Amino acid sequence: MFQDKKVVFSGVQPSGSLTLGNYLGAIKNFSAFSDEYRCYYCVVDMHAITVRQNPAELRRRTYDTLALYMACGLDPERNVLFVQSHVPAHAELAWILDCYTMFGELSRMTQFKDKSAKNADNINAGLFTYPSLMAADILLYQTELVPVGVDQKQHLELSRDIANRFNGVYGDVFVVPEPYIPTTSAKIMSLAEPSKKMSKSDPNENAVIRILDDRDTIVRKFKRAVTDSGCEVRRGEGKEGIENLMSIYGAVTGKSFDEIEREFDGRGYGDFKLAVGEAVADSLEGVRREFARLSADKKYLEEIMAKGASEAARAAARTLGKVKKKVGFTDIRY
Ligand code: TYM
């Protein structure tokens, strides 16, 4: 049915309660590709264990992330929704790609440096080789386009380098993927420290809007958002906090920066923050309602996982078979 379509792949780690950054930078944009592309959206639980996880919580968040995909508009009939650890080809290809990825390349990854600094007592090998597992995710499906936030751009570039290197040795085995990065919401910043990315794992709850926060919580967090000592709603030097709120407001209302400046001309930060909070709460209300319905039905989620895993495994086996042959592995039936 999907034979001639080009492929989109993306993934989200079930490593915490998902944020407005995950939503605006990635998940909200996923459903737009379903008509034109064969889409694979994965819950990357294998990536999540590069940082210590509580097992029961990881299991619950894996179900929740799948439910959230659907609550954000991804129809399991039109997208392959699946869990990474259900398709062993990801781990197998990752090992092979590890042997075509250089120590120096992995050492330069800024996410590795950031996460090593945050988890100084657990700088494990998986954290280091995280990007080659990510390359395996993408390359297994002959992916053309990878919708992600800007923080994943460096990993995408490495995936391209690995694909080109492998193709250079063995001929055209992999499609070389392109990132798809949204223009205004590619990097949503922390509400408490607007120079830092909004992150699932931020210990300061006021810094982060969760997709599943209730309306009052969302409005309250925006009211407390750190801005500057000025009062004009416009972009400029030292106004990162306001610019972040403008990006968020623009992403949920579809308004441009100019339109937003005009709308709040002479109205001050209080009015603006309230409007942003209400607009975000409005846009997430349907997601929250759908999530409540879907997440209560574990059996249904398991059916979707099983269907997704079998579809993904079939596509992955084609690429993995080719790769194994190219590198010289023997093939026997048993
Ligand atoms: P993760 O789980 O950290 O984030 C999921 C997606 O959300 C985007 N994102 C943001 N976008 C804008 N502003 C923010 N503050 C923000 N925070 C997160 C991320 O860019 C990402 O698109 N390594 C990936 C998961 C992954 C993957 C893949 C992605 C594994 N394999 C293959 C694409 C293709 C990650 O950690 O995402």
Short mmCIF file of C-alpha atoms and ligand atoms in Angstrom, two decimals:
data_model
loop_
_atom_site.label_atom_id
_atom_site.label_comp_id
_atom_site.label_asym_id
_atom_site.label_seq_id
_atom_site.Cartn_x
_atom_site.Cartn_y
_atom_site.Cartn_z
CA MET A 1 0.00 0.00 0.00
CA PHE A 2 2.86 2.41 0.84
CA GLN A 3 5.35 0.98 -1.64
CA ASP A 4 6.27 4.06 -3.64
CA LYS A 5 6.16 6.59 -0.87
CA LYS A 6 9.19 8.31 0.53
CA VAL A 7 9.83 7.73 4.21
CA VAL A 8 9.65 9.96 7.29
CA PHE A 9 11.07 8.73 10.61
CA SER A 10 11.24 10.37 14.02
CA GLY A 11 11.51 9.33 17.64
CA VAL A 12 10.86 10.59 21.14
CA GLN A 13 12.45 9.25 24.34
CA PRO A 14 10.01 8.09 27.03
CA SER A 15 12.37 9.54 29.61
CA GLY A 16 10.06 12.04 31.25
CA SER A 17 6.73 13.76 30.95
CA LEU A 18 6.78 15.35 27.48
CA THR A 19 7.06 19.12 27.18
CA LEU A 20 5.73 21.95 25.08
CA GLY A 21 9.17 21.88 23.39
CA ASN A 22 8.65 18.25 22.32
CA TYR A 23 5.19 19.19 21.08
CA LEU A 24 5.96 22.37 19.13
CA GLY A 25 9.45 21.33 17.99
CA ALA A 26 8.47 17.82 16.89
CA ILE A 27 5.24 15.88 17.58
CA LYS A 28 2.77 18.56 16.47
CA ASN A 29 4.43 18.56 13.04
CA PHE A 30 4.43 14.77 12.57
CA SER A 31 0.87 14.31 11.29
CA ALA A 32 1.38 16.72 8.38
CA PHE A 33 3.54 14.11 6.62
CA SER A 34 1.09 11.21 6.72
CA ASP A 35 -0.51 11.86 3.33
CA GLU A 36 2.61 12.16 1.29
CA TYR A 37 5.05 9.89 3.13
CA ARG A 38 5.23 6.48 4.73
CA CYS A 39 5.72 7.59 8.35
CA TYR A 40 7.43 5.74 11.19
CA TYR A 41 7.15 7.27 14.65
CA CYS A 42 9.05 5.44 17.32
CA VAL A 43 9.14 5.51 21.12
CA VAL A 44 12.89 5.18 21.67
CA ASP A 45 13.08 3.32 24.97
CA MET A 46 16.59 1.99 24.19
CA HIS A 47 17.89 5.54 24.02
CA ALA A 48 16.16 6.35 27.30
CA ILE A 49 18.25 3.84 29.31
CA THR A 50 21.45 5.75 28.56
CA VAL A 51 20.36 7.66 31.67
CA ARG A 52 19.19 5.62 34.70
CA GLN A 53 15.43 5.04 34.62
CA ASN A 54 13.07 3.58 37.15
CA PRO A 55 11.86 0.39 35.33
CA ALA A 56 8.18 0.68 36.27
CA GLU A 57 8.17 4.33 35.29
CA LEU A 58 9.93 3.67 31.98
CA ARG A 59 7.30 1.04 31.17
CA ARG A 60 4.45 3.43 31.99
CA ARG A 61 6.00 6.29 30.04
CA THR A 62 6.43 4.04 27.01
CA TYR A 63 2.67 3.41 26.94
CA ASP A 64 2.02 7.10 27.68
CA THR A 65 4.26 8.31 24.85
CA LEU A 66 2.46 6.08 22.39
CA ALA A 67 -0.91 7.33 23.68
CA LEU A 68 0.36 10.89 23.37
CA TYR A 69 1.42 10.33 19.75
CA MET A 70 -2.15 9.38 19.00
CA ALA A 71 -3.63 12.15 21.14
CA CYS A 72 -1.54 14.61 19.07
CA GLY A 73 -3.28 13.41 15.93
CA LEU A 74 -1.24 10.45 14.68
CA ASP A 75 -3.64 7.87 13.29
CA PRO A 76 -2.21 4.35 13.73
CA GLU A 77 -3.84 3.33 10.44
CA ARG A 78 -1.84 5.94 8.54
CA ASN A 79 1.43 5.92 10.50
CA VAL A 80 3.58 3.12 11.86
CA LEU A 81 3.66 3.76 15.60
CA PHE A 82 6.01 1.45 17.48
CA VAL A 83 8.46 0.90 20.31
CA GLN A 84 12.17 0.69 19.50
CA SER A 85 13.03 -2.30 21.73
CA HIS A 86 10.29 -4.37 20.02
CA VAL A 87 12.30 -4.34 16.78
CA PRO A 88 15.71 -5.94 17.46
CA ALA A 89 17.04 -4.79 14.07
CA HIS A 90 17.70 -1.36 15.68
CA ALA A 91 20.23 -2.86 18.09
CA GLU A 92 21.79 -5.05 15.40
CA LEU A 93 22.30 -2.24 12.90
CA ALA A 94 23.53 0.07 15.66
CA TRP A 95 26.37 -2.36 16.40
CA ILE A 96 27.36 -2.53 12.75
CA LEU A 97 27.23 1.26 12.41
CA ASP A 98 29.33 1.61 15.58
CA CYS A 99 32.11 0.05 13.53
CA TYR A 100 31.72 2.81 10.93
CA THR A 101 31.54 5.69 13.42
CA MET A 102 34.68 7.35 14.69
CA PHE A 103 35.59 7.95 18.32
CA GLY A 104 36.44 11.56 17.43
CA GLU A 105 33.02 12.14 15.86
CA LEU A 106 31.17 10.85 18.91
CA SER A 107 33.42 12.88 21.23
CA ARG A 108 32.35 16.09 19.49
CA MET A 109 28.61 15.61 20.09
CA THR A 110 27.33 18.44 22.26
CA GLN A 111 24.51 16.31 23.70
CA PHE A 112 27.10 13.80 24.93
CA LYS A 113 29.09 16.58 26.55
CA ASP A 114 25.98 18.09 28.19
CA LYS A 115 24.64 14.76 29.43
CA SER A 116 28.06 13.68 30.72
CA ALA A 117 28.28 16.88 32.71
CA LYS A 118 24.78 16.28 34.15
CA ASN A 119 25.39 12.57 34.91
CA ALA A 120 29.03 12.62 35.94
CA ASP A 121 28.64 9.35 37.90
CA ASN A 122 27.21 7.46 34.90
CA ILE A 123 29.07 8.34 31.71
CA ASN A 124 28.34 4.96 30.15
CA ALA A 125 29.27 3.63 26.70
CA GLY A 126 25.62 3.79 25.58
CA LEU A 127 25.55 7.52 26.23
CA PHE A 128 28.63 7.82 24.04
CA THR A 129 27.32 5.69 21.15
CA TYR A 130 23.78 7.11 21.41
CA PRO A 131 24.11 8.81 17.97
CA SER A 132 24.94 5.59 16.12
CA LEU A 133 21.78 3.95 17.53
CA MET A 134 19.94 7.02 16.31
CA ALA A 135 21.55 6.63 12.88
CA ALA A 136 20.41 2.98 12.89
CA ASP A 137 16.82 4.05 13.69
CA ILE A 138 16.80 6.38 10.72
CA LEU A 139 18.80 4.41 8.15
CA LEU A 140 16.93 1.11 8.72
CA TYR A 141 13.82 2.56 7.07
CA GLN A 142 15.57 4.27 4.11
CA THR A 143 14.36 7.58 5.56
CA GLU A 144 14.32 10.75 3.45
CA LEU A 145 13.12 13.22 6.08
CA VAL A 146 13.50 13.44 9.86
CA PRO A 147 11.33 16.03 11.63
CA VAL A 148 13.16 17.15 14.80
CA GLY A 149 13.92 20.18 16.94
CA VAL A 150 17.18 22.00 16.32
CA ASP A 151 18.92 20.25 19.24
CA GLN A 152 19.02 17.06 17.14
CA LYS A 153 20.64 18.70 14.11
CA GLN A 154 24.17 17.62 15.00
CA HIS A 155 23.03 13.99 15.44
CA LEU A 156 21.32 14.16 12.05
CA GLU A 157 24.50 15.42 10.43
CA LEU A 158 26.40 12.51 11.93
CA SER A 159 23.73 10.09 10.63
CA ARG A 160 24.30 11.52 7.17
CA ASP A 161 28.08 11.16 7.51
CA ILE A 162 27.72 7.54 8.61
CA ALA A 163 25.36 6.79 5.70
CA ASN A 164 27.71 8.41 3.20
CA ARG A 165 30.72 6.60 4.62
CA PHE A 166 28.96 3.22 4.42
CA ASN A 167 27.65 3.93 0.93
CA GLY A 168 31.16 5.01 -0.10
CA VAL A 169 32.51 1.57 0.79
CA TYR A 170 29.63 -0.69 -0.30
CA GLY A 171 27.58 1.20 -2.92
CA ASP A 172 24.19 2.79 -2.38
CA VAL A 173 22.86 0.89 0.62
CA PHE A 174 21.26 3.74 2.57
CA VAL A 175 19.15 6.74 1.60
CA VAL A 176 20.93 9.80 3.05
CA PRO A 177 18.37 11.53 5.32
CA GLU A 178 17.59 15.25 5.57
CA PRO A 179 16.49 16.96 8.78
CA TYR A 180 13.17 18.83 8.79
CA ILE A 181 13.42 21.57 11.38
CA PRO A 182 10.48 23.95 11.99
CA THR A 183 11.24 27.63 11.43
CA THR A 184 9.88 29.32 14.57
CA SER A 185 9.50 26.58 17.19
CA ALA A 186 12.73 24.65 16.60
CA LYS A 187 14.02 25.50 20.06
CA ILE A 188 11.58 26.35 22.82
CA MET A 189 13.46 27.76 25.79
CA SER A 190 13.07 27.26 29.55
CA LEU A 191 10.55 29.65 31.14
CA ALA A 192 12.90 30.17 34.10
CA GLU A 193 16.21 30.54 32.20
CA PRO A 194 15.46 31.63 28.63
CA SER A 195 19.05 30.97 27.54
CA LYS A 196 18.52 27.22 28.18
CA LYS A 197 16.45 24.72 26.19
CA MET A 198 13.14 23.64 27.75
CA SER A 199 13.95 20.10 28.83
CA LYS A 200 11.92 17.13 30.13
CA SER A 201 14.45 16.54 32.88
CA ASP A 202 14.62 20.10 34.26
CA PRO A 203 14.24 19.82 38.05
CA ASN A 204 12.52 23.24 38.19
CA GLU A 205 8.86 22.52 37.32
CA ASN A 206 8.19 26.23 36.69
CA ALA A 207 10.69 26.17 33.83
CA VAL A 208 8.76 23.55 31.86
CA ILE A 209 5.27 23.32 30.40
CA ARG A 210 4.19 19.66 30.23
CA ILE A 211 1.85 18.69 27.40
CA LEU A 212 -0.40 17.16 30.06
CA ASP A 213 -0.36 20.09 32.54
CA ASP A 214 -3.87 21.31 33.35
CA ARG A 215 -5.11 24.71 32.29
CA ASP A 216 -4.49 26.50 35.62
CA THR A 217 -0.96 25.13 35.86
CA ILE A 218 -0.15 26.28 32.31
CA VAL A 219 -1.51 29.79 32.91
CA ARG A 220 0.28 30.06 36.27
CA LYS A 221 3.65 28.92 34.82
CA PHE A 222 3.43 31.48 32.00
CA LYS A 223 2.57 34.23 34.50
CA ARG A 224 5.80 33.40 36.32
CA ALA A 225 7.93 33.19 33.16
CA VAL A 226 11.17 35.13 33.45
CA THR A 227 11.30 38.14 31.10
CA ASP A 228 13.27 41.39 31.48
CA SER A 229 12.87 44.78 33.11
CA GLY A 230 11.27 46.36 30.03
CA CYS A 231 7.61 46.41 29.09
CA GLU A 232 7.39 46.21 25.29
CA VAL A 233 6.39 43.01 23.55
CA ARG A 234 9.02 42.85 20.83
CA ARG A 235 12.25 41.07 20.02
CA GLY A 236 15.62 42.60 20.86
CA GLU A 237 18.87 42.48 22.77
CA GLY A 238 18.38 41.07 26.28
CA LYS A 239 14.77 40.08 25.52
CA GLU A 240 15.23 36.30 25.10
CA GLY A 241 12.40 35.57 27.52
CA ILE A 242 9.90 37.68 25.56
CA GLU A 243 11.14 36.33 22.26
CA ASN A 244 10.60 32.77 23.52
CA LEU A 245 7.03 33.62 24.57
CA MET A 246 6.46 35.24 21.17
CA SER A 247 7.68 32.08 19.40
CA ILE A 248 5.36 29.95 21.51
CA TYR A 249 2.40 32.27 20.94
CA GLY A 250 3.17 32.36 17.21
CA ALA A 251 3.42 28.57 17.00
CA VAL A 252 0.04 27.98 18.65
CA THR A 253 -1.90 30.84 16.99
CA GLY A 254 -0.19 30.94 13.59
CA LYS A 255 0.57 34.67 14.04
CA SER A 256 3.84 36.22 12.85
CA PHE A 257 6.21 38.20 15.09
CA ASP A 258 4.99 41.45 13.48
CA GLU A 259 1.36 40.60 14.11
CA ILE A 260 2.13 39.76 17.72
CA GLU A 261 4.00 43.05 18.22
CA ARG A 262 1.00 44.95 16.85
CA GLU A 263 -1.51 43.00 18.92
CA PHE A 264 0.30 43.78 22.19
CA ASP A 265 1.48 47.29 21.36
CA GLY A 266 1.24 49.34 24.58
CA ARG A 267 -0.27 46.49 26.61
CA GLY A 268 2.64 45.31 28.78
CA TYR A 269 3.98 41.92 29.83
CA GLY A 270 1.15 40.91 32.20
CA ASP A 271 -1.47 40.93 29.45
CA PHE A 272 0.86 39.18 27.05
CA LYS A 273 1.83 36.37 29.43
CA LEU A 274 -1.83 35.71 30.21
CA ALA A 275 -2.68 35.57 26.50
CA VAL A 276 0.19 33.14 25.83
CA GLY A 277 -0.86 30.91 28.74
CA GLU A 278 -4.47 30.82 27.60
CA ALA A 279 -3.58 30.17 23.96
CA VAL A 280 -1.29 27.29 24.91
CA ALA A 281 -3.87 25.84 27.31
CA ASP A 282 -6.54 26.06 24.58
CA SER A 283 -4.33 24.32 22.05
CA LEU A 284 -3.44 21.47 24.42
CA GLU A 285 -6.93 20.89 25.81
CA GLY A 286 -7.99 18.42 23.11
CA VAL A 287 -4.68 16.56 23.40
CA ARG A 288 -5.15 16.15 27.15
CA ARG A 289 -8.71 14.88 26.72
CA GLU A 290 -7.73 12.36 24.04
CA PHE A 291 -4.75 11.25 26.10
CA ALA A 292 -6.99 10.50 29.11
CA ARG A 293 -9.23 8.35 26.93
CA LEU A 294 -6.44 6.49 25.12
CA SER A 295 -4.10 5.91 28.03
CA ALA A 296 -6.86 4.18 29.99
CA ASP A 297 -7.03 1.42 27.38
CA LYS A 298 -3.82 -0.56 27.80
CA LYS A 299 -5.04 -3.45 25.69
CA TYR A 300 -5.69 -1.18 22.72
CA LEU A 301 -2.24 0.43 23.09
CA GLU A 302 -0.69 -3.04 23.09
CA GLU A 303 -2.53 -3.90 19.89
CA ILE A 304 -1.13 -0.76 18.26
CA MET A 305 2.37 -1.59 19.54
CA ALA A 306 2.16 -5.13 18.14
CA LYS A 307 0.87 -3.97 14.76
CA GLY A 308 3.52 -1.22 14.58
CA ALA A 309 6.33 -3.58 15.58
CA SER A 310 5.41 -6.12 12.94
CA GLU A 311 5.19 -3.51 10.18
CA ALA A 312 8.44 -1.83 11.25
CA ALA A 313 10.25 -5.18 11.62
CA ARG A 314 9.33 -6.16 8.08
CA ALA A 315 10.76 -2.95 6.60
CA ALA A 316 13.81 -3.04 8.88
CA ALA A 317 14.65 -6.65 7.92
CA ARG A 318 15.04 -5.65 4.28
CA THR A 319 17.73 -3.06 5.03
CA LEU A 320 19.44 -5.14 7.71
CA GLY A 321 19.64 -8.18 5.39
CA LYS A 322 21.30 -6.09 2.73
CA VAL A 323 23.76 -4.55 5.21
CA LYS A 324 24.78 -7.94 6.64
CA LYS A 325 25.47 -9.26 3.19
CA LYS A 326 27.53 -6.20 2.26
CA VAL A 327 29.77 -6.41 5.33
CA GLY A 328 30.38 -10.14 4.77
CA PHE A 329 28.22 -11.92 7.37
CA THR A 330 27.18 -15.47 6.49
CA ASP A 331 23.50 -16.34 6.26
CA ILE A 332 22.09 -19.71 7.27
CA ARG A 333 18.56 -20.97 7.96
CA TYR A 334 17.94 -22.75 11.26
P1 TYM B 1 13.90 13.89 22.70
O1 TYM B 1 13.10 12.79 23.30
O2 TYM B 1 14.86 14.63 23.55
O3 TYM B 1 12.95 14.96 22.05
C1 TYM B 1 11.94 14.60 21.13
C2 TYM B 1 11.82 15.67 20.06
O4 TYM B 1 11.51 16.93 20.66
C3 TYM B 1 12.43 17.92 20.19
N1 TYM B 1 12.66 18.88 21.31
C4 TYM B 1 12.48 20.20 21.19
N2 TYM B 1 12.10 20.99 20.16
C5 TYM B 1 12.01 22.32 20.38
N3 TYM B 1 12.27 22.90 21.59
C6 TYM B 1 12.67 22.14 22.65
N4 TYM B 1 12.91 22.72 23.83
C7 TYM B 1 12.78 20.74 22.47
N5 TYM B 1 13.13 19.71 23.30
C8 TYM B 1 13.05 18.58 22.56
C9 TYM B 1 13.70 17.14 19.86
O5 TYM B 1 14.50 17.86 18.95
C10 TYM B 1 13.12 15.88 19.26
O6 TYM B 1 12.79 16.08 17.90
N6 TYM B 1 17.59 11.70 20.12
C11 TYM B 1 16.18 12.07 20.07
C12 TYM B 1 15.27 10.87 19.90
C13 TYM B 1 15.58 10.02 18.73
C14 TYM B 1 15.35 10.33 17.37
C15 TYM B 1 15.77 9.21 16.64
C16 TYM B 1 14.81 11.46 16.74
C17 TYM B 1 16.13 8.76 18.76
N7 TYM B 1 16.23 8.29 17.52
C18 TYM B 1 15.69 9.18 15.25
C19 TYM B 1 14.73 11.41 15.33
C20 TYM B 1 15.17 10.30 14.62
C21 TYM B 1 15.82 12.76 21.36
O7 TYM B 1 16.52 12.70 22.33
O8 TYM B 1 14.63 13.36 21.37
#
